[in-house]
Amino acid sequence: MITIKDIAKKAGVSRGTVDRVLHDRGKVAPEKEKKIRRIARELGYQPNIAGKGLAARKKHIKIGFVYVSSDQAPFHGVIYESALQYARQELQQYGVEVRFFPFDLKDYEENFREWDKRFIKVVREQKINGLAVVGMMGARLQQVLEKNGIVDLPFVLYNQDEDVKGKLAYVGCDYERAGRLACGLAALMTKNKAHVGIVSLDDGEMQSSVNRVAGFEAEIRERYPQIQIVEKYFTSNVRVMDELFSEVQQMMERHPDMDVLYLANPGDYSLCQSIRRSGRTSDIRIITNDLVTEWQREMVRNGTIDATICQEPEKQGIKPLEILFNYLALGIVPETEWYKTELSMRIGQNV
Amino acid sequence: MITIKDIAKKAGVSRGTVDRVLHDRGKVAPEKEKKIRRIARELGYQPNIAGKGLAARKKHIKIGFVYVSSDQAPFHGVIYESALQYARQELQQYGVEVRFFPFDLKDYEENFREWDKRFIKVVREQKINGLAVVGMMGARLQQVLEKNGIVDLPFVLYNQDEDVKGKLAYVGCDYERAGRLACGLAALMTKNKAHVGIVSLDDGEMQSSVNRVAGFEAEIRERYPQIQIVEKYFTSNVRVMDELFSEVQQMMERHPDMDVLYLANPGDYSLCQSIRRSGRTSDIRIITNDLVTEWQREMVRNGTIDATICQEPEKQGIKPLEILFNYLALGIVPETEWYKTELSMRIGQNV
DNA sequence: CTGAAAGCGCTAACAG
DNA sequence: CTGTTAGCGCTTTCAG
């Protein structure tokens, strides 16, 4: 294994100088620099991670993690728990500290000034070196930081992509592909001729949901001409849980041939239970997204939900921290701008 | 973070002594030992992995990796490639060397004496510290080693479990569960009333295949009383690829209601293509296992295969090495005896 | 049985 | 601009 020491000896300089060249810090005489780079290349120098890891504690790295704390979003709960555990189990060993910034969607709209203020304060005082931010907040926070003179903070987004200055990477699934996968499942369930009702608990503007539906439709066009979407229903009014059910019932009455229901953004899964209890719909196949609570798992096990498409929430919590750690502590730039989480299909036998 | 130094100071001993106690090496005065253990516990000492990692090079660890090299087994090719890359990219950094021992199933039966001899020679001369061995060879190799006076080598098995002395862990899927999953898929495809033909390219004794079929049948008993297995056909005669197809055709003629074909151990996937080409079977659903060659992927994409169940071959190559490294270099004992690889379902949309 | 010292590879801090 | 030094946490070795 080639070490920085080998390079230094061969180049007739000190390890410090080699380090400077390899990390573009400080000034080094041009000829020396060239020589060092050449030798490093020739020898095929690969920095040793264990060494870097040990030395990383000198950097006193601090990472901020912004996440959705609402109890209404168990999916984000899993993300947070995973991040927390990773921070404590792994990053702590390298002297890296992680500051968590919970925010509640509804609450934030009312008290964003206060939230922002506290956020800025902590980022500034604690000298945060990088941020992992849930998509949808990235651009907003970047703006807030800039307004307060904090620039050049590396960002990693997760769960939802955004175009943000300083973005190192995005960690999350391909929602369009998730929709395609749902369509493939619908095809599998119906010998390629499903009559699909799509229901989503959002206003029809939510990116994830929009992309899922788009993927579903694209797959119909490209592969399953016999599949029909009989109706789409979007609603963001969360107080109408029972009403939603009666809407779906009416939908099914309007389309007696409907045999697949795709919940693009199911929110509360109680709808599935209501449908099953209503009896006469027992042979409709229900496809949902995500699987985080034990209750949801149980619904898949007992057939209330026929299939569901998951997107690795754990990875969405861990990977952003890992990317930031690699970047800040080890100097490793992410290989890709988009770390795709795996889309896995779950049925009763593999929840 | 608590270090070994903190413990030493608090206990009034040297770091060396603490190290001895914590790793049960050498003798330490009983009172000192107790004190050190107590302090370590009280302080919640957690060894630092980066530190251990760096110091690990002093151990000159060598790991042996025994794998199936046959070109007939692309699945094992993926395992090998993954292990190789992991060895080069990760383990090499810690000064760990990996010696690979390919063996060809047929060839081995003829020349096992020679193979064994070479194996023993390398293990002894290179002072191999641990072995990752493909299941089915574990017990045999353990025996050979013992006969040659080499004992106490830690083993990690993969792909197939065995009861082997010194086994640290097994890495592989739950084949019974894979069979259950296949049954769940069959149910999904047929509104829970499939007529299934099972075909497997083995003599009916192969563990993985036996367990898959058992799982399939168990799931029928427990969940899908309406599903029937119309026929099972096993053959290990590989020269009869075309014959196999005509066997399956006859099977389908005997059971015109057969609508799902489960290939428990497909070997060569050409059968699927033959079936599709024969035309009149276009609405039969085919479920297979594993997905490694581009050709197989293409068959899933274009609908020749409807669904397939994968078992993470990459992990089967990497994890055994990781377990051995953790054990030998970092002193970390595996948390579980069975590292289950994930069973994922693949259809045209997520190959 | 125990302590002291050296060193794994890398980086930051300091002194020139 | 450059070299030297110290140290991250751990393990091995050597000397007692």
mmCIF file of C-alpha atoms (C1' of nucleotides) in Angstrom, chain B residues 4 15 19 45 58, chain D residues 8-12:
data_model
loop_
_atom_site.group_PDB
_atom_site.id
_atom_site.type_symbol
_atom_site.label_atom_id
_atom_site.label_comp_id
_atom_site.label_asym_id
_atom_site.label_seq_id
_atom_site.Cartn_x
_atom_site.Cartn_y
_atom_site.Cartn_z
ATOM 1 C CA ILE B 4 -8.524 2.913 26.543
ATOM 2 C CA ARG B 15 -2.835 1.000 28.451
ATOM 3 C CA ASP B 19 -5.773 -3.990 26.454
ATOM 4 C CA TYR B 45 -16.316 2.059 26.877
ATOM 5 C CA LYS B 58 -0.004 -5.298 12.500
ATOM 6 C "C1'" DC D 8 -6.019 10.717 16.844
ATOM 7 C "C1'" DG D 9 -7.034 5.167 19.482
ATOM 8 C "C1'" DC D 10 -5.329 0.941 19.372
ATOM 9 C "C1'" DT D 11 -2.105 -3.109 19.355
ATOM 10 C "C1'" DT D 12 2.247 -5.309 19.450
#
